[in-house]
PDB file of C-alpha atoms in Angstrom:
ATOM      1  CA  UNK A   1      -1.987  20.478  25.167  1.00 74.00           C
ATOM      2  CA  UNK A   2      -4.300  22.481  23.187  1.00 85.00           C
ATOM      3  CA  UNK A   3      -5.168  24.051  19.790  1.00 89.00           C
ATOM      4  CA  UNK A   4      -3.825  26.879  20.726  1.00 93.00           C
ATOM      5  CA  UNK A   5      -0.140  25.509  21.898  1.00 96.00           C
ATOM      6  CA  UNK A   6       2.832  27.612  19.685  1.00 97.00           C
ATOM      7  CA  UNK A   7       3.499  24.424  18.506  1.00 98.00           C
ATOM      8  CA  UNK A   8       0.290  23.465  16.847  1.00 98.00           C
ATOM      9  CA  UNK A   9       0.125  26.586  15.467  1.00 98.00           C
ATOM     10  CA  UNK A  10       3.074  26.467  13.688  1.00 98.00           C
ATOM     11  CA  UNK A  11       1.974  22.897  12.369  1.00 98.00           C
ATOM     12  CA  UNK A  12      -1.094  24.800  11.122  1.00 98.00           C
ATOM     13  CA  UNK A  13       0.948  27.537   9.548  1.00 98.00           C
ATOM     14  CA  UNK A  14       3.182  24.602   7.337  1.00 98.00           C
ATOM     15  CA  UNK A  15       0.182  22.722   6.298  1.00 98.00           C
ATOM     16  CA  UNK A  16      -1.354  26.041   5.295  1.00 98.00           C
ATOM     17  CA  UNK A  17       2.385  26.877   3.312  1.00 98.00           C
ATOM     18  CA  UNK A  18       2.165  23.752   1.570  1.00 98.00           C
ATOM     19  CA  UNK A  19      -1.095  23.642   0.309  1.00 98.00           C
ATOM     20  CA  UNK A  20      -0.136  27.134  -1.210  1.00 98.00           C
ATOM     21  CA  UNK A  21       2.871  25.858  -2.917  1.00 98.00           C
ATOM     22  CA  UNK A  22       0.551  22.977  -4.430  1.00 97.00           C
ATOM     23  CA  UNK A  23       1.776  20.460  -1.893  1.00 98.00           C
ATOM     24  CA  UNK A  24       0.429  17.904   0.494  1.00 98.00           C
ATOM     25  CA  UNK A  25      -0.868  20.001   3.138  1.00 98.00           C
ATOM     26  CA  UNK A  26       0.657  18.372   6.995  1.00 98.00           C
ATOM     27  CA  UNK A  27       2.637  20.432   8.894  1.00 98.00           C
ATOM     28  CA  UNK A  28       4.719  19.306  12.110  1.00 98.00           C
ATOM     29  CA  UNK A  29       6.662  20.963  14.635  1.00 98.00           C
ATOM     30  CA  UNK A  30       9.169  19.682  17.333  1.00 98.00           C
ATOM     31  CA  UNK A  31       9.315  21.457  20.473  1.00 98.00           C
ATOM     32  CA  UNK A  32      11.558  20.484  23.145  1.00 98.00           C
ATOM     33  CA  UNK A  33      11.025  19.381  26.265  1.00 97.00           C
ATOM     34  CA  UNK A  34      11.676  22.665  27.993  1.00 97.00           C
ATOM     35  CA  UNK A  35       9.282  24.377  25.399  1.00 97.00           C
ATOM     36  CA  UNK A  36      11.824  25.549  22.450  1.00 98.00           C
ATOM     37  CA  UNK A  37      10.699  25.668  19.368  1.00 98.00           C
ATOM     38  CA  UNK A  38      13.372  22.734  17.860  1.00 98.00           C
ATOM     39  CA  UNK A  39      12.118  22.365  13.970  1.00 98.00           C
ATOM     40  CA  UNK A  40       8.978  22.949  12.039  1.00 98.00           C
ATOM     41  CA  UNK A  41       8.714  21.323   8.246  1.00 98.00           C
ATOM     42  CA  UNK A  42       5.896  20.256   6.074  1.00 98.00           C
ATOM     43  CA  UNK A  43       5.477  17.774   3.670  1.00 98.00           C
ATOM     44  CA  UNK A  44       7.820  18.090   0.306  1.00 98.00           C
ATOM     45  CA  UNK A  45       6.721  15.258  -1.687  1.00 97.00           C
ATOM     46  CA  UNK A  46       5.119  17.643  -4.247  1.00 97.00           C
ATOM     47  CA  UNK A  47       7.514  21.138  -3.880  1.00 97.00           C
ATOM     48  CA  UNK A  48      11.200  18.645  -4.311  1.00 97.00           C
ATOM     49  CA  UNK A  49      10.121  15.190  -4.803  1.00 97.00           C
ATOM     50  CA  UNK A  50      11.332  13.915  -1.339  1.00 98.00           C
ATOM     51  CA  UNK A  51       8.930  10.532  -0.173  1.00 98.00           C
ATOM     52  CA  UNK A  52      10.390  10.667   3.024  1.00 98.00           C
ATOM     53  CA  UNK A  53      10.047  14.686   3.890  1.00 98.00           C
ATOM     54  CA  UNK A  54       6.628  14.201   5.411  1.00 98.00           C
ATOM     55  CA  UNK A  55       5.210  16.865   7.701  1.00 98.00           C
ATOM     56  CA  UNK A  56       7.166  15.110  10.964  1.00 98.00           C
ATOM     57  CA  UNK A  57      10.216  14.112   9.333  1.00 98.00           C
ATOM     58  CA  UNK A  58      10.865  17.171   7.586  1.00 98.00           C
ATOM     59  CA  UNK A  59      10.153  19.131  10.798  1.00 98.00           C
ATOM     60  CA  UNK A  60      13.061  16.853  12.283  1.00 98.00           C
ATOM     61  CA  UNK A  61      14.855  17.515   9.176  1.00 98.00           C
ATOM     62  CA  UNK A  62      15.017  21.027   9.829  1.00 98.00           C
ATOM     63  CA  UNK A  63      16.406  20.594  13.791  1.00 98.00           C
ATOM     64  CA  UNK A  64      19.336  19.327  11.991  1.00 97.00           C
ATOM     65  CA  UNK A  65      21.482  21.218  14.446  1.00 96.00           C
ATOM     66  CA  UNK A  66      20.452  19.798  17.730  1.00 97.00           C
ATOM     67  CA  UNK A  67      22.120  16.365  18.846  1.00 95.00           C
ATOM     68  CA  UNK A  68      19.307  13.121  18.598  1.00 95.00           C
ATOM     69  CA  UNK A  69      19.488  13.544  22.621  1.00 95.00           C
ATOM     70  CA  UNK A  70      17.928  16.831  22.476  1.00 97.00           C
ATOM     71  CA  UNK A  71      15.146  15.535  21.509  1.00 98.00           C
ATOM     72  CA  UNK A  72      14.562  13.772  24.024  1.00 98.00           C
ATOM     73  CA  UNK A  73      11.041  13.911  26.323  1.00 98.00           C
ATOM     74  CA  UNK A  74      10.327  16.654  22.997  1.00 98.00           C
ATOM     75  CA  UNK A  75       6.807  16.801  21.406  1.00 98.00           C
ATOM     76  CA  UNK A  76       5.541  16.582  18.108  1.00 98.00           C
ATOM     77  CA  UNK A  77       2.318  18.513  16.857  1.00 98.00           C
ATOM     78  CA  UNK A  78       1.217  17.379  13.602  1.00 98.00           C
ATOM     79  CA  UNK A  79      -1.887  17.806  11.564  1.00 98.00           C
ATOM     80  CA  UNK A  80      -2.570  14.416  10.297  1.00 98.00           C
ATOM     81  CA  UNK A  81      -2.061  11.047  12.339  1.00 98.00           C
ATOM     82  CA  UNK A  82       1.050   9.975  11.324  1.00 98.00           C
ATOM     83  CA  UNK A  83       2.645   7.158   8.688  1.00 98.00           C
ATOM     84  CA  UNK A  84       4.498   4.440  10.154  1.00 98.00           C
ATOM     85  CA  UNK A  85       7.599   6.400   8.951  1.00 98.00           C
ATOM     86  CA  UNK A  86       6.642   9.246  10.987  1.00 98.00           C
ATOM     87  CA  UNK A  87       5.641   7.242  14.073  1.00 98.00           C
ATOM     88  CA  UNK A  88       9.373   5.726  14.063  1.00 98.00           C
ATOM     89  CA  UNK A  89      11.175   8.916  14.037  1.00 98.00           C
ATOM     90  CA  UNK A  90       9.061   9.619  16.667  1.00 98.00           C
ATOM     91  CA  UNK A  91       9.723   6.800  18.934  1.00 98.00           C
ATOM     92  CA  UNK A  92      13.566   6.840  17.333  1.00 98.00           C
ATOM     93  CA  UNK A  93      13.707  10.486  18.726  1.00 98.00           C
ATOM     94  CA  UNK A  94      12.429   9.387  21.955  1.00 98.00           C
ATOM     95  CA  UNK A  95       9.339  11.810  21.747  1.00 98.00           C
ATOM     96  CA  UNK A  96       7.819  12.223  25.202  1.00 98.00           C
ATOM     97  CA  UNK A  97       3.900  13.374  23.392  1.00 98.00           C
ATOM     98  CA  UNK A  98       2.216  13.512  19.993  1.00 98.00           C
ATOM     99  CA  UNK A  99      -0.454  16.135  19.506  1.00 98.00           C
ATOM    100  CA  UNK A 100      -2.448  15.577  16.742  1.00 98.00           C
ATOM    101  CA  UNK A 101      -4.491  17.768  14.807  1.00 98.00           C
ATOM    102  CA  UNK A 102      -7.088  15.215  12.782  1.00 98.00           C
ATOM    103  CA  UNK A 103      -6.684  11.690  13.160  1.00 98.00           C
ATOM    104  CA  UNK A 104      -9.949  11.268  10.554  1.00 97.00           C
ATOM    105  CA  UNK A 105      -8.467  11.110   7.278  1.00 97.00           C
ATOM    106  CA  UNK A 106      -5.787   8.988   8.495  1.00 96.00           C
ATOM    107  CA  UNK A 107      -4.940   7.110  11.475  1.00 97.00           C
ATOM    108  CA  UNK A 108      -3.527   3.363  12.917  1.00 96.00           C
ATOM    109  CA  UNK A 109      -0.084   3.992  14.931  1.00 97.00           C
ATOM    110  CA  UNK A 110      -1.690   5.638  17.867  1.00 97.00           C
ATOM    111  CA  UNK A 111      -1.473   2.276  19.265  1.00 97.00           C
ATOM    112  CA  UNK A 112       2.356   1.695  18.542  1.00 96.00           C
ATOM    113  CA  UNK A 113       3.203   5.201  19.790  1.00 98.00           C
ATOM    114  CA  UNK A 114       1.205   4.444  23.295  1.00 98.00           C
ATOM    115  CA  UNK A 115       3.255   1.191  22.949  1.00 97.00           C
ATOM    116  CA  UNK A 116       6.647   2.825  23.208  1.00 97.00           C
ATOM    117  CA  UNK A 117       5.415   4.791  26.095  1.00 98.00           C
ATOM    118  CA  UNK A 118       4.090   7.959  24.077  1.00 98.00           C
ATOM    119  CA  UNK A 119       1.527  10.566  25.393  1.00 98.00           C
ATOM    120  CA  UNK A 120      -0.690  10.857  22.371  1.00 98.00           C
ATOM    121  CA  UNK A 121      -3.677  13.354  21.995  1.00 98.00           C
ATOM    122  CA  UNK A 122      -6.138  13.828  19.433  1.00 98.00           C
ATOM    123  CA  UNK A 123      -6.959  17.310  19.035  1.00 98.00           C
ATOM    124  CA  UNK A 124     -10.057  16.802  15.982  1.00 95.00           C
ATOM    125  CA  UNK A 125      -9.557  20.200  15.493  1.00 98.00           C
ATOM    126  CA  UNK A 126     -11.512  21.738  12.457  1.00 98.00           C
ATOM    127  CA  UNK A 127      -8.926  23.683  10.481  1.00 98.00           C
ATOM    128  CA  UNK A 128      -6.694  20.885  10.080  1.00 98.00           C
ATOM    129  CA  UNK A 129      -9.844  18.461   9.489  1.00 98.00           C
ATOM    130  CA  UNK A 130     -11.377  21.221   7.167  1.00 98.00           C
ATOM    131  CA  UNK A 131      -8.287  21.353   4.908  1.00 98.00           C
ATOM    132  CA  UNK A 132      -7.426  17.735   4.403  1.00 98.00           C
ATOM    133  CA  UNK A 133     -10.997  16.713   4.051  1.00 98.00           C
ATOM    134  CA  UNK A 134     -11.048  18.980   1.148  1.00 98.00           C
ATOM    135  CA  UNK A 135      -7.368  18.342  -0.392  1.00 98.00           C
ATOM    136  CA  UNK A 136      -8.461  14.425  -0.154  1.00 97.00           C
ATOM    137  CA  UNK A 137     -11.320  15.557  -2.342  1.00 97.00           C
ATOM    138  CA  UNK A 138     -10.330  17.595  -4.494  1.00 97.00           C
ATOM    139  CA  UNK A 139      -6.784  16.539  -5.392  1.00 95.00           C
ATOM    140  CA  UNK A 140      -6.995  12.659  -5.015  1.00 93.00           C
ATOM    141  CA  UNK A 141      -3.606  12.019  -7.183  1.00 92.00           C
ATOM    142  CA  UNK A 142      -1.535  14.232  -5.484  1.00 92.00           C
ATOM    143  CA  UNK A 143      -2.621  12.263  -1.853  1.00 92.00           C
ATOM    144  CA  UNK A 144      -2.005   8.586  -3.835  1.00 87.00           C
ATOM    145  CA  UNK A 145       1.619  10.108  -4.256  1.00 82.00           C
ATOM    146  CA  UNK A 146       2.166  10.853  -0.832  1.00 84.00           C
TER     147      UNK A 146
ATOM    148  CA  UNK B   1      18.755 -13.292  -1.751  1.00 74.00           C
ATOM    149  CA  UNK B   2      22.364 -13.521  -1.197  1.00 84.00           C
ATOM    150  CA  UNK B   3      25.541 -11.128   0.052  1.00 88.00           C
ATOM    151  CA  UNK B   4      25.966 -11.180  -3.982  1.00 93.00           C
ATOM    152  CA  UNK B   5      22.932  -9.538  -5.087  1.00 95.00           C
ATOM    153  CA  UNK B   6      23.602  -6.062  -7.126  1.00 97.00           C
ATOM    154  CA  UNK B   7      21.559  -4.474  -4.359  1.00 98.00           C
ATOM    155  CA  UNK B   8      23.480  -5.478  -1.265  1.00 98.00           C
ATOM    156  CA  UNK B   9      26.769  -4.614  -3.267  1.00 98.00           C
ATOM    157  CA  UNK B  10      25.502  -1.223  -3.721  1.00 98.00           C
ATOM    158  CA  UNK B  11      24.368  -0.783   0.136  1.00 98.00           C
ATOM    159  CA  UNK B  12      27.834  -2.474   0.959  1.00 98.00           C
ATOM    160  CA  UNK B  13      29.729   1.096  -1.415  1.00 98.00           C
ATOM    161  CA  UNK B  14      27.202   2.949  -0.066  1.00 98.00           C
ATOM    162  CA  UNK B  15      28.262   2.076   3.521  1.00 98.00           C
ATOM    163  CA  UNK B  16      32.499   2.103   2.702  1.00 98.00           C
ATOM    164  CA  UNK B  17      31.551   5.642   1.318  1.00 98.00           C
ATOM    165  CA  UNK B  18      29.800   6.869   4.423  1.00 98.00           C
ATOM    166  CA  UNK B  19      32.581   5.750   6.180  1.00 98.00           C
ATOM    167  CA  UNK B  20      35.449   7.324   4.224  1.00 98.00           C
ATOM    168  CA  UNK B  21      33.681  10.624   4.223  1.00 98.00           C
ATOM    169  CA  UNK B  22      33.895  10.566   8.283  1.00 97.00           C
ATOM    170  CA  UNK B  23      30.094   9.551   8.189  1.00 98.00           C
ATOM    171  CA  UNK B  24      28.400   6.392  10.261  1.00 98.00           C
ATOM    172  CA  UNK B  25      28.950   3.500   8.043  1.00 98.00           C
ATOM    173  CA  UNK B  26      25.185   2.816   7.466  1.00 98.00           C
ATOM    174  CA  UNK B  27      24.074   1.740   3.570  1.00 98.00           C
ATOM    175  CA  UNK B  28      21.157   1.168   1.583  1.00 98.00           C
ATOM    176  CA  UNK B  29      19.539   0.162  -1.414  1.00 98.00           C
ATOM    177  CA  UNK B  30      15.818  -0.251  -3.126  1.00 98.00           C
ATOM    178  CA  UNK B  31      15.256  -2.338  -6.230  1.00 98.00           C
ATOM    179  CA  UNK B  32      12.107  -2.710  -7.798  1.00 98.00           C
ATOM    180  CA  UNK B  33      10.176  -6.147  -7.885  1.00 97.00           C
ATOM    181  CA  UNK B  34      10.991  -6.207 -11.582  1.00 97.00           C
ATOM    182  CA  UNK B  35      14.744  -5.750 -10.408  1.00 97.00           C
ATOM    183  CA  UNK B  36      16.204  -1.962 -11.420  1.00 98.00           C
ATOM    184  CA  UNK B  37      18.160  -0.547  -8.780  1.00 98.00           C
ATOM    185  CA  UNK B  38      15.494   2.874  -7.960  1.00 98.00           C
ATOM    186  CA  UNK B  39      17.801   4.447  -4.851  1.00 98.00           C
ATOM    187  CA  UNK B  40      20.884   4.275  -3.164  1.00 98.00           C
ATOM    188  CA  UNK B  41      21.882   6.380   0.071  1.00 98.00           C
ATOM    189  CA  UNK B  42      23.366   6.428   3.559  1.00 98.00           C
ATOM    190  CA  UNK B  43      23.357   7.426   6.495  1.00 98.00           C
ATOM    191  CA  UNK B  44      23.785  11.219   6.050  1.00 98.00           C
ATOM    192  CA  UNK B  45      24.097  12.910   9.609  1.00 97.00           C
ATOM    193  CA  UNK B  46      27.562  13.273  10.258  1.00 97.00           C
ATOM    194  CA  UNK B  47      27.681  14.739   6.862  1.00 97.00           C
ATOM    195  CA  UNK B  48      24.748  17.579   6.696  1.00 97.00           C
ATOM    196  CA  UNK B  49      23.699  16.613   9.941  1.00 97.00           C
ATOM    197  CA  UNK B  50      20.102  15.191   9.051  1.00 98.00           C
ATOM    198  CA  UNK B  51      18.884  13.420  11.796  1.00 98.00           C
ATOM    199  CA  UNK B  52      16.262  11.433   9.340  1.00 98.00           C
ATOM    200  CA  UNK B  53      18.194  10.709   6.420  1.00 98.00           C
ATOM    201  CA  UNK B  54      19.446   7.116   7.597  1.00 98.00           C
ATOM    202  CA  UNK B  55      20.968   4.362   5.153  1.00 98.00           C
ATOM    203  CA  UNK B  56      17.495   3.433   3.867  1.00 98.00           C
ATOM    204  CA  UNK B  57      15.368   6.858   3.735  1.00 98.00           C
ATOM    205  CA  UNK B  58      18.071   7.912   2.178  1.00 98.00           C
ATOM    206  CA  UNK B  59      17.539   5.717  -0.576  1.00 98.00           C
ATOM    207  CA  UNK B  60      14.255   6.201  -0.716  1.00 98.00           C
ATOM    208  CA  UNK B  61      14.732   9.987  -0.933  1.00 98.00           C
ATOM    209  CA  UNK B  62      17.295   9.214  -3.983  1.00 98.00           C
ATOM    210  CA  UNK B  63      14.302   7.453  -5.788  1.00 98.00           C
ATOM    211  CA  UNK B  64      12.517  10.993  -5.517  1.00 97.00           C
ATOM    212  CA  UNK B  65      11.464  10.558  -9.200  1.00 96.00           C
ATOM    213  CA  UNK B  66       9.713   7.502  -9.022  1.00 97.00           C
ATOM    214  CA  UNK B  67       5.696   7.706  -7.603  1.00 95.00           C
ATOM    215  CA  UNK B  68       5.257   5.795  -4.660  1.00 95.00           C
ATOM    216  CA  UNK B  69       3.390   3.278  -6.043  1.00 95.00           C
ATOM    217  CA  UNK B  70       6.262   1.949  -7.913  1.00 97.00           C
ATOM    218  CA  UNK B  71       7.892   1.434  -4.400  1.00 98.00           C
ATOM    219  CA  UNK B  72       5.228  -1.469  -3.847  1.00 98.00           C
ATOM    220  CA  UNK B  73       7.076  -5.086  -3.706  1.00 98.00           C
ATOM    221  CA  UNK B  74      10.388  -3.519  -3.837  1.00 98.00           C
ATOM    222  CA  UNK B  75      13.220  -5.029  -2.139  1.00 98.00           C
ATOM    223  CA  UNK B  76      15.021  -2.976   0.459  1.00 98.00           C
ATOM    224  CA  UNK B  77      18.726  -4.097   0.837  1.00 98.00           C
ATOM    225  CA  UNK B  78      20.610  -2.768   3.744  1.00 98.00           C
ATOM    226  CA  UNK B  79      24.110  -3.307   5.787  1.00 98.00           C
ATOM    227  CA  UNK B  80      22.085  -2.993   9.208  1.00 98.00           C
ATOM    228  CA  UNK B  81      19.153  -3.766  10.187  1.00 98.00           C
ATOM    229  CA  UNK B  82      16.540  -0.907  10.427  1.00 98.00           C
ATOM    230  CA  UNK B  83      15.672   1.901  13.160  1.00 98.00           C
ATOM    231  CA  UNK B  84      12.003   2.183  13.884  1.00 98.00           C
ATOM    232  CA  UNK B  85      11.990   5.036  11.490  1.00 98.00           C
ATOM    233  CA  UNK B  86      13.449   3.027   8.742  1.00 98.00           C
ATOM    234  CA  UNK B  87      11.357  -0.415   9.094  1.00 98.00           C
ATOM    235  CA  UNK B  88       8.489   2.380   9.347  1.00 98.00           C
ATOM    236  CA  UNK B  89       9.554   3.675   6.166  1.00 98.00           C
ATOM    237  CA  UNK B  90       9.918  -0.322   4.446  1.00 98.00           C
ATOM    238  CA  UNK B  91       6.194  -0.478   5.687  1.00 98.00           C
ATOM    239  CA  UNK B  92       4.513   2.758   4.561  1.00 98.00           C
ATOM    240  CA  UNK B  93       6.412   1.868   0.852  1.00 98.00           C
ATOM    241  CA  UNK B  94       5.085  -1.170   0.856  1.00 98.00           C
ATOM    242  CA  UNK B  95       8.006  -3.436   0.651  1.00 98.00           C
ATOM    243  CA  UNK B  96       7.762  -6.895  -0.375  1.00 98.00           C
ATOM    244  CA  UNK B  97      11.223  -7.524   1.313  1.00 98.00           C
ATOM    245  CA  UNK B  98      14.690  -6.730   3.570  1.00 98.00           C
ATOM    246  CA  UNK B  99      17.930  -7.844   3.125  1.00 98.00           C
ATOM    247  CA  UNK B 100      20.069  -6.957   6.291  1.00 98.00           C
ATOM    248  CA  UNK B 101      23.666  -7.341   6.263  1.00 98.00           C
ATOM    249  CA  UNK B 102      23.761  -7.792  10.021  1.00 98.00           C
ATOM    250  CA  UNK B 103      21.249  -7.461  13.292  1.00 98.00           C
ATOM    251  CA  UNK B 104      24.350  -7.777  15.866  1.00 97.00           C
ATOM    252  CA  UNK B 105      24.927  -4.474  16.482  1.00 97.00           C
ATOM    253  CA  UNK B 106      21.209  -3.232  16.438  1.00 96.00           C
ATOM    254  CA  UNK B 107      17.842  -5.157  16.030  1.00 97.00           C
ATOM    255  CA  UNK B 108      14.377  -4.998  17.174  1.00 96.00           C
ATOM    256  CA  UNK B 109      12.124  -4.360  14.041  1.00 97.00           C
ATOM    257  CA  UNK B 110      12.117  -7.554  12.190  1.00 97.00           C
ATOM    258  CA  UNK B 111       9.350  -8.954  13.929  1.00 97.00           C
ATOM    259  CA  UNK B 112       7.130  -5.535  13.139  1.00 96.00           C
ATOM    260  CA  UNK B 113       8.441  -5.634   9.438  1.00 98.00           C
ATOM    261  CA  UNK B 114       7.196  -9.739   9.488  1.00 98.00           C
ATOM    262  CA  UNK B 115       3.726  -8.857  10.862  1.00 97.00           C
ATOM    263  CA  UNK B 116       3.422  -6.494   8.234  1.00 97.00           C
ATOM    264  CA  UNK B 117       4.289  -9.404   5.355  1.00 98.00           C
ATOM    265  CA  UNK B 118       7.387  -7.896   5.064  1.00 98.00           C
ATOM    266  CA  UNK B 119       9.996 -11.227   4.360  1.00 98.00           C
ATOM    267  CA  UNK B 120      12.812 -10.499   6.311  1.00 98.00           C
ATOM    268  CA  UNK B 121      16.246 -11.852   5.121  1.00 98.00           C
ATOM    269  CA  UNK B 122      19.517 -11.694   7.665  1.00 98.00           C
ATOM    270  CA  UNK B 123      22.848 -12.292   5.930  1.00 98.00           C
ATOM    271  CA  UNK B 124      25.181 -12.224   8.870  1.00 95.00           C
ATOM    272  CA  UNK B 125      27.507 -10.818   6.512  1.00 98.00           C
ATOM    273  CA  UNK B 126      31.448 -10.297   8.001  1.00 98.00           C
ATOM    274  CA  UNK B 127      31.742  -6.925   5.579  1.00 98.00           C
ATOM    275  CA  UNK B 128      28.891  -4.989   7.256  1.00 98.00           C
ATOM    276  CA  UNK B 129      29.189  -6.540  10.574  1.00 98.00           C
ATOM    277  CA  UNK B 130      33.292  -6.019  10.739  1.00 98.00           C
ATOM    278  CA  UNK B 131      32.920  -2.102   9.539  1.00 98.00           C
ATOM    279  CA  UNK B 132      30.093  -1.634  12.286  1.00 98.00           C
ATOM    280  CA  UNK B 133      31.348  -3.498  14.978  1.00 98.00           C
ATOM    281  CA  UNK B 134      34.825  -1.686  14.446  1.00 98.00           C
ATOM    282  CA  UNK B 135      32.776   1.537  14.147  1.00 98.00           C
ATOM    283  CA  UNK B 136      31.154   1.540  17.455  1.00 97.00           C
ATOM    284  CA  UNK B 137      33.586   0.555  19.401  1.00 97.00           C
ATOM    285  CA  UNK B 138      36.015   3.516  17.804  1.00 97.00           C
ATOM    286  CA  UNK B 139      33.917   6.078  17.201  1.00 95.00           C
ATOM    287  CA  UNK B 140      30.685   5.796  19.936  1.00 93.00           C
ATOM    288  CA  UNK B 141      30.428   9.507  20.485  1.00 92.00           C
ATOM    289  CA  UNK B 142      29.028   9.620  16.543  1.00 92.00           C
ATOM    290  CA  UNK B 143      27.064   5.966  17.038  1.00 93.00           C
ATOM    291  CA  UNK B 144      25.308   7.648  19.632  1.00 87.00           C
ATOM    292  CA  UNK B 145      24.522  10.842  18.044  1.00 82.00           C
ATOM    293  CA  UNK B 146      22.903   8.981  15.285  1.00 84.00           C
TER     294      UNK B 146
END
């Protein structure tokens, strides 16, 4: 699991979308176990309104058309550490691995994902570090919101 | 907190609904600590196959207009007791407390809701418990795919 998986990428890619729609800028994406790419969202809270379409939620959201046991043994890349929200669909959804990308800005379920028998790796990687660091600073209200 | 409270009526509609539209029979409700009802939902995938829009994100996500801080001390009413993702959810809100109409069918997250001074309320109502109980055992292809 790297920086350079598809997967993280595509994370990447939806925080970087929803930062330039004036959102909160996490991405996710769900890739199966086999390697598809299942769903890939961002957080909405800002673009619709939704508090529960956060980066890994919405990325489930948008897999809509596989069955829950599909995602099965999957793995989640995500920018940010997740909420406790976000850490429940993950264990909900049976998720095999977490990869996140920054785990600075926020952090506290690694320890309930490991729990539930969840590979989780902390990428600190500097785009996704870079952005929130600077979103956190500069737009305070809109991360209260989230 | 009682099976009377306008909350727990509205998760108990909310459920019947679900039901009636072919949906799993899942309800809930959020009411602010000063008492106004703020969202209602259920349990959405059987009817545009969300996997994450359960009987109490969904009523969070039908409270899209309120900020999140008004969330804090709210009381989260619903007809079964909550998925990880959901008592996730209850946390990240900060709820002050959970009705559940029933933990027969499914439990696990009241202790993780209590250590996060979450008060935890169990009805054992027969309404909620007879619809589910009926439901799984009739329909467990759709339980399952929840």
């Amino acid at each position: 699991m790297s920086a350079t998986d598809e997967g993280y990428l595509v994370a990447l890619e939806e925080m970087r979308q929803s930062l330039d729609e004036g959102g909160i800028p996490v991405g996710g994406c769900v890739v199966s176990k086999d390697g598809k790419i299942m769903g890939r969202g961002r957080n909405m809270r800002m673009q619709n309104g939704s508090p529960v379409l956060h980066g890994e939620t919405s990325a489930f959201d948008n897999a809509r058309q596989y069955p829950s046991s599909a995602f099965e043994g999957c793995t989640v890349y995500t920018t940010l550490s997740p909420c406790p929200m976000c850490a429940g669909a993950m264990i909900w959804f049976k998720t095999g691995k977490v990869v996140i990308g920054e785990n600075t800005n926020m952090s506290g379920r690694e320890e309930l994902l490991k729990s539930h028998g969840i590979e989780v790796v902390i990428l600190n990687e500097p785009k996704a570090l870079g952005v929130m660091t600077k979103f956190i600073e500069t737009e305070p209200e809109k991360w209260k919101g989230v």
